[in-house]
C-alpha atoms as a printed R data frame, in Angstrom:
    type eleno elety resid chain resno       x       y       z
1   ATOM     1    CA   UNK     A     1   0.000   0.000   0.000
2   ATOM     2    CA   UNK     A     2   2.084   3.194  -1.280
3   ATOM     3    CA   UNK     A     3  -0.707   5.506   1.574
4   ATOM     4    CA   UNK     A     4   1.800   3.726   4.274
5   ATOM     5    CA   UNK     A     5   5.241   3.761   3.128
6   ATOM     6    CA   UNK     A     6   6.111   7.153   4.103
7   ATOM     7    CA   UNK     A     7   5.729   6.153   7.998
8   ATOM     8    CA   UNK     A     8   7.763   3.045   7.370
9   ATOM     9    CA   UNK     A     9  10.710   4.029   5.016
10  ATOM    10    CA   UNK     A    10  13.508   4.072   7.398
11  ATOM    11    CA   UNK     A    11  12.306   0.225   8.455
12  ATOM    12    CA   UNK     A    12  11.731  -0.638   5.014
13  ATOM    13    CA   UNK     A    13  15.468   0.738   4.214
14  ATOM    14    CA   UNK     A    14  16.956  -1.230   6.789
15  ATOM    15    CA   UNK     A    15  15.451  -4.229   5.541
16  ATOM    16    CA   UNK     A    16  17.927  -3.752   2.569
17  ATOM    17    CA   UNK     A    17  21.351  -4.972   3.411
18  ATOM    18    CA   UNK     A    18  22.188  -6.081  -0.211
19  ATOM    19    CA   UNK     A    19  21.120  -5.545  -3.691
20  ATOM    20    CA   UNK     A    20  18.124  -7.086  -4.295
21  ATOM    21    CA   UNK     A    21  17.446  -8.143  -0.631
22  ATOM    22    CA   UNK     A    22  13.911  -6.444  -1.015
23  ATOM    23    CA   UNK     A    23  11.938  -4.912  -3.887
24  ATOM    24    CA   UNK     A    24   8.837  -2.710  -3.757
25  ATOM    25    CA   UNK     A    25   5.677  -2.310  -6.248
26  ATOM    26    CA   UNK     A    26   3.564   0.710  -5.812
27  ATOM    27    CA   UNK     A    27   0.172   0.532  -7.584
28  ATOM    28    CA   UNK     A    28  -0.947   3.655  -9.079
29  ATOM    29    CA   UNK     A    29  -3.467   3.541 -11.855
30  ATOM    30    CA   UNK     A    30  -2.508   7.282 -12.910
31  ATOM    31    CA   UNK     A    31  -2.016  10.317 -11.966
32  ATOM    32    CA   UNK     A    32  -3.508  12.448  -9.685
33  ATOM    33    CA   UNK     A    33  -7.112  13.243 -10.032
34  ATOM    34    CA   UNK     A    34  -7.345   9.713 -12.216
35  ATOM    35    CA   UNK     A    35  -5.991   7.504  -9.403
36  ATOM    36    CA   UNK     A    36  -8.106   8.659  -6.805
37  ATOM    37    CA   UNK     A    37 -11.448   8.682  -9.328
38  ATOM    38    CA   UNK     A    38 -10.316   4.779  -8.985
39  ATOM    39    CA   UNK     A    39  -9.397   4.722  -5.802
40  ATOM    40    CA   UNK     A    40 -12.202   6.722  -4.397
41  ATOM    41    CA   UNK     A    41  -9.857   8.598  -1.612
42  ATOM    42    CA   UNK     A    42  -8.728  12.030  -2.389
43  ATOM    43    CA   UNK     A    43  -5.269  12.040  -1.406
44  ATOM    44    CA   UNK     A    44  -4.361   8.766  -2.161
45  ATOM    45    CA   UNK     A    45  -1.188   9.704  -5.266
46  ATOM    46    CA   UNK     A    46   0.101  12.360  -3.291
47  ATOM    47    CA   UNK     A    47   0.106   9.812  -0.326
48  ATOM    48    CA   UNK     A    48   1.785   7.421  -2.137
49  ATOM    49    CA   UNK     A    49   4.062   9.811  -4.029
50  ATOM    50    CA   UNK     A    50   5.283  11.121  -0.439
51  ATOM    51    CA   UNK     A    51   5.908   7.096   0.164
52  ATOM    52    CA   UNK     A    52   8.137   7.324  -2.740
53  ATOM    53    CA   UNK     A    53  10.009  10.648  -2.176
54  ATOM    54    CA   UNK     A    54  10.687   8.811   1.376
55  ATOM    55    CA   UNK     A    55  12.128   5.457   0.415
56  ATOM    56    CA   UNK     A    56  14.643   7.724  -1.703
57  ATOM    57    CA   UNK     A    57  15.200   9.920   0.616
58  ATOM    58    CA   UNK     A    58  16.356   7.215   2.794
59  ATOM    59    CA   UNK     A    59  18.428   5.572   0.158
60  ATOM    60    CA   UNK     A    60  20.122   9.069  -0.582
61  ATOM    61    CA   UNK     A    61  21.142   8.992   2.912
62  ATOM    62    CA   UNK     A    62  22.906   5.598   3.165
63  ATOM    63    CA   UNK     A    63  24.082   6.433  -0.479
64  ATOM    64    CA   UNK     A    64  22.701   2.577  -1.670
65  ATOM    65    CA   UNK     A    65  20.744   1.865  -5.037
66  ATOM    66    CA   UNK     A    66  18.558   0.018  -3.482
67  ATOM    67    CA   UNK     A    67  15.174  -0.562  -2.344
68  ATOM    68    CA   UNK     A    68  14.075  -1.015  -5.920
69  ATOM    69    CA   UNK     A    69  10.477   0.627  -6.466
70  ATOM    70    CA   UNK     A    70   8.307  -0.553 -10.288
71  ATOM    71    CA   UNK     A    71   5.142   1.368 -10.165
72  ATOM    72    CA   UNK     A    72   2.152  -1.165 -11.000
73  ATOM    73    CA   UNK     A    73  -0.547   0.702 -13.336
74  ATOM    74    CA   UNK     A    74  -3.411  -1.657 -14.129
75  ATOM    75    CA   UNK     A    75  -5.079  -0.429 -17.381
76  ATOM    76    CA   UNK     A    76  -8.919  -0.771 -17.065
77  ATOM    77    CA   UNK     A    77 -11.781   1.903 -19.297
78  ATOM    78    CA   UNK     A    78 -10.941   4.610 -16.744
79  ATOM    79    CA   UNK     A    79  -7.524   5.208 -17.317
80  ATOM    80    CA   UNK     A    80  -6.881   4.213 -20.605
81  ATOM    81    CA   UNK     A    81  -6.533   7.429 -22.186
82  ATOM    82    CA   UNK     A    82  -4.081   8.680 -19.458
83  ATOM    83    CA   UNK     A    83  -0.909   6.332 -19.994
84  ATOM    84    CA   UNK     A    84   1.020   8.859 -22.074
85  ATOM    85    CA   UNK     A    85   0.298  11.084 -19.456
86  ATOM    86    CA   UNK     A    86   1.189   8.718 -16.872
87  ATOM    87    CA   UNK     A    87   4.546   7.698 -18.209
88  ATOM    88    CA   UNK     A    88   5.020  11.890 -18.636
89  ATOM    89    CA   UNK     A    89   4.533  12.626 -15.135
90  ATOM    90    CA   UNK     A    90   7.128  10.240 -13.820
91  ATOM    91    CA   UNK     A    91   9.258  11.003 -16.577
92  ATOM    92    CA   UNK     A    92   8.972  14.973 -15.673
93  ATOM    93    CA   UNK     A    93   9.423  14.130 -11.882
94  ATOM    94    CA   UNK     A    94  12.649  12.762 -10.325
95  ATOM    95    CA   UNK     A    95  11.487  10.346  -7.855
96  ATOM    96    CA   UNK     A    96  14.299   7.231  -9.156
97  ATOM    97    CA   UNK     A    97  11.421   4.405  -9.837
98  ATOM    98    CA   UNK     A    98  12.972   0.990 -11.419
99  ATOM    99    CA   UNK     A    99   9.965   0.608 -14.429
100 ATOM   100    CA   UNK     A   100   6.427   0.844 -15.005
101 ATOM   101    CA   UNK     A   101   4.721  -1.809 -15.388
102 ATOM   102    CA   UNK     A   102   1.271  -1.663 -17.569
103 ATOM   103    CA   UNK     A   103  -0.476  -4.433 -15.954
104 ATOM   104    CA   UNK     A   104  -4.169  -6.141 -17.378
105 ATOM   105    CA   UNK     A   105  -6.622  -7.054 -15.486
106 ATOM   106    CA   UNK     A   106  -6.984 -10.587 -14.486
107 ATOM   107    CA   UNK     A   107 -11.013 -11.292 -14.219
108 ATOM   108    CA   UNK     A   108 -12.940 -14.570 -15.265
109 ATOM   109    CA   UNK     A   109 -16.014 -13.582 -17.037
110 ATOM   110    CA   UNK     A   110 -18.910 -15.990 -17.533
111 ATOM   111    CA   UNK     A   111 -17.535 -17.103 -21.147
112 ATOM   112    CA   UNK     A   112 -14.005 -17.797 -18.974
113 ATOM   113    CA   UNK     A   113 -15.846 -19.692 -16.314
114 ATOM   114    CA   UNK     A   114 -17.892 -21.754 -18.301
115 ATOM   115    CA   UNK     A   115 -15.475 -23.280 -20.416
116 ATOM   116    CA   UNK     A   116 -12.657 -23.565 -17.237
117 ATOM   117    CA   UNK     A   117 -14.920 -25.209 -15.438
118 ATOM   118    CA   UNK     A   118 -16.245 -27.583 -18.055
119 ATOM   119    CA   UNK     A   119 -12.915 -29.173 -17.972
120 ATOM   120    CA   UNK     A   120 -11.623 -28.679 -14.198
121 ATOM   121    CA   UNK     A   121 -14.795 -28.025 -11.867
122 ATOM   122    CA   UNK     A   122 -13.631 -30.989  -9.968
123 ATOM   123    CA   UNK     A   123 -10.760 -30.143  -9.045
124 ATOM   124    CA   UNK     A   124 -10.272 -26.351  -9.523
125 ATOM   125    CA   UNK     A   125 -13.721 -24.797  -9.809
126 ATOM   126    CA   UNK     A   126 -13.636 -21.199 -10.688
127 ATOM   127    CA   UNK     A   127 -16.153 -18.774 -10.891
128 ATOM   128    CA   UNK     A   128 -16.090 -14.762 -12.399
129 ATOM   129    CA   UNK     A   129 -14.159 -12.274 -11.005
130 ATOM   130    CA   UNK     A   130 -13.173  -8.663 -11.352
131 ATOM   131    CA   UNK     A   131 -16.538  -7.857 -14.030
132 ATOM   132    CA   UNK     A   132 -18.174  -5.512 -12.257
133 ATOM   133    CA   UNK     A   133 -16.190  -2.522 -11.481
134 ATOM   134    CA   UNK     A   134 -14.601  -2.802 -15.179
135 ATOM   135    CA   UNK     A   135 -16.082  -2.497 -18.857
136 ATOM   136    CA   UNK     A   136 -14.001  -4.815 -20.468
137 ATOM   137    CA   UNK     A   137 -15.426  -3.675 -23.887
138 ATOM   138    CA   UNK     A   138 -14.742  -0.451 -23.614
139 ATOM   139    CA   UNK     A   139 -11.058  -0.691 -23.521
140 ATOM   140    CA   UNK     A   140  -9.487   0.583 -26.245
141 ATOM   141    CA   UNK     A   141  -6.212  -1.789 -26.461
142 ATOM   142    CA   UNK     A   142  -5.137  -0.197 -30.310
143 ATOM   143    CA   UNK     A   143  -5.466   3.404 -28.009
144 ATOM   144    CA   UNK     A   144  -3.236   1.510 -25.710
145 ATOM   145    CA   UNK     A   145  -0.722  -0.022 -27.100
146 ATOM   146    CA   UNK     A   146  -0.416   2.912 -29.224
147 ATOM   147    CA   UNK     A   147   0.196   5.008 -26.141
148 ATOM   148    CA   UNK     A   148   2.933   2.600 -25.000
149 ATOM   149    CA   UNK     A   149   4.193   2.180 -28.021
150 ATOM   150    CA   UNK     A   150   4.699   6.158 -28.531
151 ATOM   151    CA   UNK     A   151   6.663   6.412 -25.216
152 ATOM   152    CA   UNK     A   152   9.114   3.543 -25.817
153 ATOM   153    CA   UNK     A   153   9.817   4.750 -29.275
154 ATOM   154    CA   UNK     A   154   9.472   8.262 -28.781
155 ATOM   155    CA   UNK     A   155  13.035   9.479 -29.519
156 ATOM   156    CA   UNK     A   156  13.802   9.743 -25.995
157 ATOM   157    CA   UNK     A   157  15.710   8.194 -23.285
158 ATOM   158    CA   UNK     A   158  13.405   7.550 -20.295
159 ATOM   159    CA   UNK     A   159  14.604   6.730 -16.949
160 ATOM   160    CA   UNK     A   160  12.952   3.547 -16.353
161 ATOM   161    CA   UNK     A   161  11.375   0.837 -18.214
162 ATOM   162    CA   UNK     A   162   8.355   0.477 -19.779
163 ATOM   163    CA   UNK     A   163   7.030  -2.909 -19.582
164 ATOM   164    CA   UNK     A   164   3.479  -4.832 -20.343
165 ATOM   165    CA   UNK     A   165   2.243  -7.580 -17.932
166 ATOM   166    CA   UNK     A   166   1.881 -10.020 -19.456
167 ATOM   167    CA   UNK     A   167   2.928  -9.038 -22.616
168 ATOM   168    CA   UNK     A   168   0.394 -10.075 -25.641
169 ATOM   169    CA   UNK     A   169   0.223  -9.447 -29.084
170 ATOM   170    CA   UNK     A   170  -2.215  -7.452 -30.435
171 ATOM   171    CA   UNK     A   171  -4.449 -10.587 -31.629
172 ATOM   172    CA   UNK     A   172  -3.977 -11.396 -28.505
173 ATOM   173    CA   UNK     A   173  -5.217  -8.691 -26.643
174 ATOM   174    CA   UNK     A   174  -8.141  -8.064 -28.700
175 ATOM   175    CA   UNK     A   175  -9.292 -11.842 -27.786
176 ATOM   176    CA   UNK     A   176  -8.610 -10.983 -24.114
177 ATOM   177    CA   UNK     A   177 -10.830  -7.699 -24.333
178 ATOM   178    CA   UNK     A   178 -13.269  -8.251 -26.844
């Protein structure tokens, strides 16, 4: 939860004796006003961002690399349209994050359910999950990739990478959405 990690960054630094001895993900699912429409909690980026500024604040001080933070932005019809934007913001701010990583959203609709549990009910019965909050149809994934596309071949050197989780084609993803 990035709302916390400003009250334990010193702890969480500690924790880090080596390279790699501990790792951090942040979610954010955009910037500012567009994370907290998601979130529903006013305050929630800045809290987060303050989180950030702390853990390398605390590595500035012991003069280590390391913790290393990925921000985890899960791309859903709200904030679709903002991952340009997102990827802008962090690249215009210096707050030393590893990546981004553009994550899907893992849900089982009824289609997904039906046909997993035709062939595993017995032993691994599933049923639908994460449909409600999201319109799965109204993601744009050309818009998307598009968007990532344009900021890891925009002419320009970012900071961090720029990663998709997992990573699909574009048949693929219009199979997953549509």
């Amino acid at each position: 939860n990035g709302t916390l990690v400003h009250r334990y960054a010193d702890h969480l630094g500690a924790l880090c004796t080596k390279p790699d001895a501990w790792r951090s993900t942040i979610s954010l699912d955009g910037s500012g006003d567009v994370h907290e429409g998601i979130r529903g909690v006013k305050g929630t980026f800045d809290r987060a961002i303050e989180g950030l500024q702390a853990l390398n604040a605390r590595k500035e001080q012991g003069n280590l690399a390391w913790p290393d933070v990925t921000i985890n932005y899960t791309i859903s019809n709200y904030n679709q349209t903002h991952i340009r934007e997102f990827i802008d913001w962090f690249h215009h701010h210096d707050h030393h994050v590893r990546g981004i990583h553009f994550s899907h959203l893992w849900f089982k609709d009824s289609s997904i359910v039906k046909k997993h549990n035709r062939q595993f009910a017995d032993e691994f019965p599933v049923q639908e999950e994460n449909t409600g909050a999201v319109d799965m149809a109204a993601i744009d994934m050309k818009r998307v990739r598009e968007q990532l596309a344009d900021s890891r071949n925009g002419g320009r050197h970012l900071p961090f990478f720029i990663a998709e989780s997992p990573p699909l084609t574009e048949m693929e993803a219009g199979l997953y959405y549509q």
